[in-house]
Amino acid sequence: MDPERSPLQRISIIVERARLYLRVPREHEALYRKAGEEITRTVRLYKAKYPNQSEIPSGGYLAMAAVDIAVRQEEVRQALEAKTEQLQPRLQKINEALENLIHSSCDLLQH
């Protein structure tokens, strides 16, 4: 298959001094690069917060960053879910009003 037509693209990103080679959907390349930058930034924050590396297990900073990012993602998911639940009744009323308007218009056109 022509590499230009493949839905996947081979990229390399650096996360905490480790070069990773990934095959990602072309349209998501920028997201993967930003994710790598966010992981590196979060690891650096934890290294600054806990500078004594002898107290941190191997891979500990990366694990802390993973938990931190997962918590932030869950907060965003919950906020979106709450917003969706908040909008549901309003959308339902709008939908009912539109359905009534459509039915009224159809009735007028038939007479």
PDB file of C-alpha atoms in Angstrom:
ATOM      1  CA  MET A   1       0.000   0.000   0.000  1.00  0.00           C
ATOM      2  CA  ASP A   2       1.213   3.489  -0.830  1.00  0.00           C
ATOM      3  CA  PRO A   3       2.439   5.089   2.448  1.00  0.00           C
ATOM      4  CA  GLU A   4       0.696   8.335   1.494  1.00  0.00           C
ATOM      5  CA  ARG A   5      -2.671   6.523   1.282  1.00  0.00           C
ATOM      6  CA  SER A   6      -2.288   4.490   4.461  1.00  0.00           C
ATOM      7  CA  PRO A   7      -4.679   5.552   7.224  1.00  0.00           C
ATOM      8  CA  LEU A   8      -1.784   5.164   9.677  1.00  0.00           C
ATOM      9  CA  GLN A   9       1.337   7.253   9.857  1.00  0.00           C
ATOM     10  CA  ARG A  10       4.609   6.287  11.499  1.00  0.00           C
ATOM     11  CA  ILE A  11       5.799   8.962  13.904  1.00  0.00           C
ATOM     12  CA  SER A  12       8.388   9.235  16.620  1.00  0.00           C
ATOM     13  CA  ILE A  13       7.810  11.196  19.779  1.00  0.00           C
ATOM     14  CA  ILE A  14      10.050  11.757  22.749  1.00  0.00           C
ATOM     15  CA  VAL A  15       8.545  11.154  26.166  1.00  0.00           C
ATOM     16  CA  GLU A  16      10.869  11.728  29.095  1.00  0.00           C
ATOM     17  CA  ARG A  17      14.052  11.122  27.063  1.00  0.00           C
ATOM     18  CA  ALA A  18      12.624   7.956  25.494  1.00  0.00           C
ATOM     19  CA  ARG A  19      12.030   7.986  21.748  1.00  0.00           C
ATOM     20  CA  LEU A  20       8.845   6.118  20.928  1.00  0.00           C
ATOM     21  CA  TYR A  21       7.924   4.957  17.433  1.00  0.00           C
ATOM     22  CA  LEU A  22       4.200   4.717  16.872  1.00  0.00           C
ATOM     23  CA  ARG A  23       1.796   4.081  14.011  1.00  0.00           C
ATOM     24  CA  VAL A  24      -1.104   6.453  14.502  1.00  0.00           C
ATOM     25  CA  PRO A  25      -4.058   7.651  12.430  1.00  0.00           C
ATOM     26  CA  ARG A  26      -2.848  10.549  10.288  1.00  0.00           C
ATOM     27  CA  GLU A  27      -5.535  12.857  11.599  1.00  0.00           C
ATOM     28  CA  HIS A  28      -4.408  12.216  15.206  1.00  0.00           C
ATOM     29  CA  GLU A  29      -0.689  12.894  14.774  1.00  0.00           C
ATOM     30  CA  ALA A  30      -0.836  16.303  16.469  1.00  0.00           C
ATOM     31  CA  LEU A  31      -2.801  14.824  19.387  1.00  0.00           C
ATOM     32  CA  TYR A  32      -0.137  12.172  19.977  1.00  0.00           C
ATOM     33  CA  ARG A  33       2.628  14.774  19.871  1.00  0.00           C
ATOM     34  CA  LYS A  34       0.770  17.008  22.346  1.00  0.00           C
ATOM     35  CA  ALA A  35       0.127  14.001  24.584  1.00  0.00           C
ATOM     36  CA  GLY A  36       3.852  13.218  24.632  1.00  0.00           C
ATOM     37  CA  GLU A  37       4.604  16.828  25.553  1.00  0.00           C
ATOM     38  CA  GLU A  38       1.986  16.741  28.324  1.00  0.00           C
ATOM     39  CA  ILE A  39       3.431  13.544  29.789  1.00  0.00           C
ATOM     40  CA  THR A  40       6.938  15.037  29.775  1.00  0.00           C
ATOM     41  CA  ARG A  41       5.679  18.280  31.354  1.00  0.00           C
ATOM     42  CA  THR A  42       3.787  16.384  34.069  1.00  0.00           C
ATOM     43  CA  VAL A  43       6.762  14.124  34.840  1.00  0.00           C
ATOM     44  CA  ARG A  44       8.942  17.225  35.239  1.00  0.00           C
ATOM     45  CA  LEU A  45       6.422  18.702  37.680  1.00  0.00           C
ATOM     46  CA  TYR A  46       6.579  15.558  39.815  1.00  0.00           C
ATOM     47  CA  LYS A  47      10.385  15.476  39.653  1.00  0.00           C
ATOM     48  CA  ALA A  48      10.407  19.046  40.971  1.00  0.00           C
ATOM     49  CA  LYS A  49       7.854  18.197  43.657  1.00  0.00           C
ATOM     50  CA  TYR A  50       9.674  15.010  44.737  1.00  0.00           C
ATOM     51  CA  PRO A  51      13.362  15.673  43.971  1.00  0.00           C
ATOM     52  CA  ASN A  52      14.786  12.781  46.033  1.00  0.00           C
ATOM     53  CA  GLN A  53      14.824  10.092  43.332  1.00  0.00           C
ATOM     54  CA  SER A  54      16.024   7.455  45.818  1.00  0.00           C
ATOM     55  CA  GLU A  55      12.565   7.541  47.427  1.00  0.00           C
ATOM     56  CA  ILE A  56      10.755   7.015  44.127  1.00  0.00           C
ATOM     57  CA  PRO A  57      10.553   3.522  42.599  1.00  0.00           C
ATOM     58  CA  SER A  58      11.794   2.926  39.076  1.00  0.00           C
ATOM     59  CA  GLY A  59       9.198   4.359  36.732  1.00  0.00           C
ATOM     60  CA  GLY A  60       7.553   6.125  39.647  1.00  0.00           C
ATOM     61  CA  TYR A  61       7.561   9.569  38.077  1.00  0.00           C
ATOM     62  CA  LEU A  62       5.976   8.206  34.926  1.00  0.00           C
ATOM     63  CA  ALA A  63       3.362   6.366  37.016  1.00  0.00           C
ATOM     64  CA  MET A  64       2.600   9.563  38.955  1.00  0.00           C
ATOM     65  CA  ALA A  65       2.188  11.452  35.686  1.00  0.00           C
ATOM     66  CA  ALA A  66      -0.103   8.722  34.334  1.00  0.00           C
ATOM     67  CA  VAL A  67      -2.325   8.897  37.426  1.00  0.00           C
ATOM     68  CA  ASP A  68      -2.364  12.711  37.305  1.00  0.00           C
ATOM     69  CA  ILE A  69      -3.350  12.790  33.632  1.00  0.00           C
ATOM     70  CA  ALA A  70      -5.948  10.041  34.124  1.00  0.00           C
ATOM     71  CA  VAL A  71      -7.516  12.005  37.006  1.00  0.00           C
ATOM     72  CA  ARG A  72      -7.681  15.162  34.878  1.00  0.00           C
ATOM     73  CA  GLN A  73      -9.257  13.186  32.029  1.00  0.00           C
ATOM     74  CA  GLU A  74     -11.850  11.733  34.413  1.00  0.00           C
ATOM     75  CA  GLU A  75     -12.651  15.223  35.745  1.00  0.00           C
ATOM     76  CA  VAL A  76     -13.250  16.427  32.195  1.00  0.00           C
ATOM     77  CA  ARG A  77     -15.404  13.368  31.425  1.00  0.00           C
ATOM     78  CA  GLN A  78     -17.521  13.913  34.545  1.00  0.00           C
ATOM     79  CA  ALA A  79     -17.918  17.638  33.813  1.00  0.00           C
ATOM     80  CA  LEU A  80     -19.034  16.841  30.267  1.00  0.00           C
ATOM     81  CA  GLU A  81     -21.478  14.233  31.560  1.00  0.00           C
ATOM     82  CA  ALA A  82     -22.918  16.715  34.079  1.00  0.00           C
ATOM     83  CA  LYS A  83     -23.266  19.373  31.376  1.00  0.00           C
ATOM     84  CA  THR A  84     -24.997  16.862  29.093  1.00  0.00           C
ATOM     85  CA  GLU A  85     -27.443  15.915  31.860  1.00  0.00           C
ATOM     86  CA  GLN A  86     -28.084  19.604  32.529  1.00  0.00           C
ATOM     87  CA  LEU A  87     -28.840  20.285  28.859  1.00  0.00           C
ATOM     88  CA  GLN A  88     -31.022  17.205  28.332  1.00  0.00           C
ATOM     89  CA  PRO A  89     -34.316  18.719  29.606  1.00  0.00           C
ATOM     90  CA  ARG A  90     -33.815  21.904  27.577  1.00  0.00           C
ATOM     91  CA  LEU A  91     -33.060  19.932  24.434  1.00  0.00           C
ATOM     92  CA  GLN A  92     -36.116  17.769  25.030  1.00  0.00           C
ATOM     93  CA  LYS A  93     -38.355  20.871  25.292  1.00  0.00           C
ATOM     94  CA  ILE A  94     -36.857  22.345  22.123  1.00  0.00           C
ATOM     95  CA  ASN A  95     -37.355  19.045  20.305  1.00  0.00           C
ATOM     96  CA  GLU A  96     -41.000  18.863  21.403  1.00  0.00           C
ATOM     97  CA  ALA A  97     -41.588  22.461  20.283  1.00  0.00           C
ATOM     98  CA  LEU A  98     -40.069  21.692  16.880  1.00  0.00           C
ATOM     99  CA  GLU A  99     -42.171  18.553  16.500  1.00  0.00           C
ATOM    100  CA  ASN A 100     -45.324  20.546  17.333  1.00  0.00           C
ATOM    101  CA  LEU A 101     -44.346  23.207  14.814  1.00  0.00           C
ATOM    102  CA  ILE A 102     -43.755  20.589  12.117  1.00  0.00           C
ATOM    103  CA  HIS A 103     -47.118  18.926  12.826  1.00  0.00           C
ATOM    104  CA  SER A 104     -48.893  22.308  12.767  1.00  0.00           C
ATOM    105  CA  SER A 105     -47.214  23.187   9.473  1.00  0.00           C
ATOM    106  CA  CYS A 106     -48.194  19.846   7.948  1.00  0.00           C
ATOM    107  CA  ASP A 107     -51.800  20.333   9.100  1.00  0.00           C
ATOM    108  CA  LEU A 108     -51.906  23.807   7.524  1.00  0.00           C
ATOM    109  CA  LEU A 109     -50.495  22.514   4.249  1.00  0.00           C
ATOM    110  CA  GLN A 110     -53.094  19.730   4.057  1.00  0.00           C
ATOM    111  CA  HIS A 111     -56.029  22.129   4.396  1.00  0.00           C
TER     112      HIS A 111
END
